[in-house]
Amino acid sequence: MSIDSQIAKKLLKKIMDNTNYEININIINEYGEIIASGDSKRVGKTHAGA
């Protein structure tokens, strides 16, 4: 199952708005590419652990 980047960005915003922690969240597609991130500089990069 996969989601497109627009849905991932909306989901990420909802999660981060409701999380009290100072953390970064990444949403990664099936190819290991970060499609949404709390750190916008990471979008489009490959996640090494994925």
PDB file of C-alpha atoms in Angstrom:
ATOM      1  CA  MET A   1       0.000   0.000   0.000  1.00  0.00           C
ATOM      2  CA  SER A   2       1.263   3.480  -0.746  1.00  0.00           C
ATOM      3  CA  ILE A   3       0.050   7.037  -0.274  1.00  0.00           C
ATOM      4  CA  ASP A   4       0.888  10.085  -2.332  1.00  0.00           C
ATOM      5  CA  SER A   5       3.000  12.906  -0.953  1.00  0.00           C
ATOM      6  CA  GLN A   6       0.077  15.321  -0.512  1.00  0.00           C
ATOM      7  CA  ILE A   7      -1.773  12.894   1.753  1.00  0.00           C
ATOM      8  CA  ALA A   8       1.496  12.134   3.575  1.00  0.00           C
ATOM      9  CA  LYS A   9       2.049  15.858   4.226  1.00  0.00           C
ATOM     10  CA  LYS A  10      -1.488  16.270   5.626  1.00  0.00           C
ATOM     11  CA  LEU A  11      -1.052  13.199   7.819  1.00  0.00           C
ATOM     12  CA  LEU A  12       2.337  14.405   9.039  1.00  0.00           C
ATOM     13  CA  LYS A  13       0.910  17.814   9.971  1.00  0.00           C
ATOM     14  CA  LYS A  14      -1.903  16.219  11.988  1.00  0.00           C
ATOM     15  CA  ILE A  15       0.535  13.934  13.807  1.00  0.00           C
ATOM     16  CA  MET A  16       3.018  16.706  14.587  1.00  0.00           C
ATOM     17  CA  ASP A  17       0.256  19.113  15.703  1.00  0.00           C
ATOM     18  CA  ASN A  18      -0.938  16.494  18.205  1.00  0.00           C
ATOM     19  CA  THR A  19       2.444  15.372  19.502  1.00  0.00           C
ATOM     20  CA  ASN A  20       3.927  17.079  22.543  1.00  0.00           C
ATOM     21  CA  TYR A  21       7.439  15.885  21.796  1.00  0.00           C
ATOM     22  CA  GLU A  22      10.118  17.925  20.050  1.00  0.00           C
ATOM     23  CA  ILE A  23      10.767  15.217  17.482  1.00  0.00           C
ATOM     24  CA  ASN A  24      11.015  14.946  13.750  1.00  0.00           C
ATOM     25  CA  ILE A  25       8.796  12.525  11.880  1.00  0.00           C
ATOM     26  CA  ASN A  26       9.481  11.190   8.402  1.00  0.00           C
ATOM     27  CA  ILE A  27       7.038   9.400   6.132  1.00  0.00           C
ATOM     28  CA  ILE A  28       8.860   7.169   3.689  1.00  0.00           C
ATOM     29  CA  ASN A  29       7.610   5.542   0.489  1.00  0.00           C
ATOM     30  CA  GLU A  30       8.261   1.989  -0.668  1.00  0.00           C
ATOM     31  CA  TYR A  31      11.555   3.057  -2.276  1.00  0.00           C
ATOM     32  CA  GLY A  32      13.011   4.534   0.929  1.00  0.00           C
ATOM     33  CA  GLU A  33      12.447   8.109  -0.247  1.00  0.00           C
ATOM     34  CA  ILE A  34      11.229  10.597   2.350  1.00  0.00           C
ATOM     35  CA  ILE A  35       7.948  11.985   0.990  1.00  0.00           C
ATOM     36  CA  ALA A  36       6.989  14.072   4.031  1.00  0.00           C
ATOM     37  CA  SER A  37       9.051  15.278   6.963  1.00  0.00           C
ATOM     38  CA  GLY A  38       8.938  17.713   9.846  1.00  0.00           C
ATOM     39  CA  ASP A  39      12.306  18.838   8.475  1.00  0.00           C
ATOM     40  CA  SER A  40      11.470  20.005   4.949  1.00  0.00           C
ATOM     41  CA  LYS A  41      15.144  19.713   3.915  1.00  0.00           C
ATOM     42  CA  ARG A  42      14.823  15.919   4.178  1.00  0.00           C
ATOM     43  CA  VAL A  43      11.971  15.583   1.642  1.00  0.00           C
ATOM     44  CA  GLY A  44      13.193  13.832  -1.497  1.00  0.00           C
ATOM     45  CA  LYS A  45      16.201  12.283   0.247  1.00  0.00           C
ATOM     46  CA  THR A  46      16.657   8.563   0.751  1.00  0.00           C
ATOM     47  CA  HIS A  47      16.389   7.282   4.314  1.00  0.00           C
ATOM     48  CA  ALA A  48      19.383   5.057   4.986  1.00  0.00           C
ATOM     49  CA  GLY A  49      17.515   2.795   7.406  1.00  0.00           C
ATOM     50  CA  ALA A  50      14.506   2.226   5.179  1.00  0.00           C
TER      51      ALA A  50
END
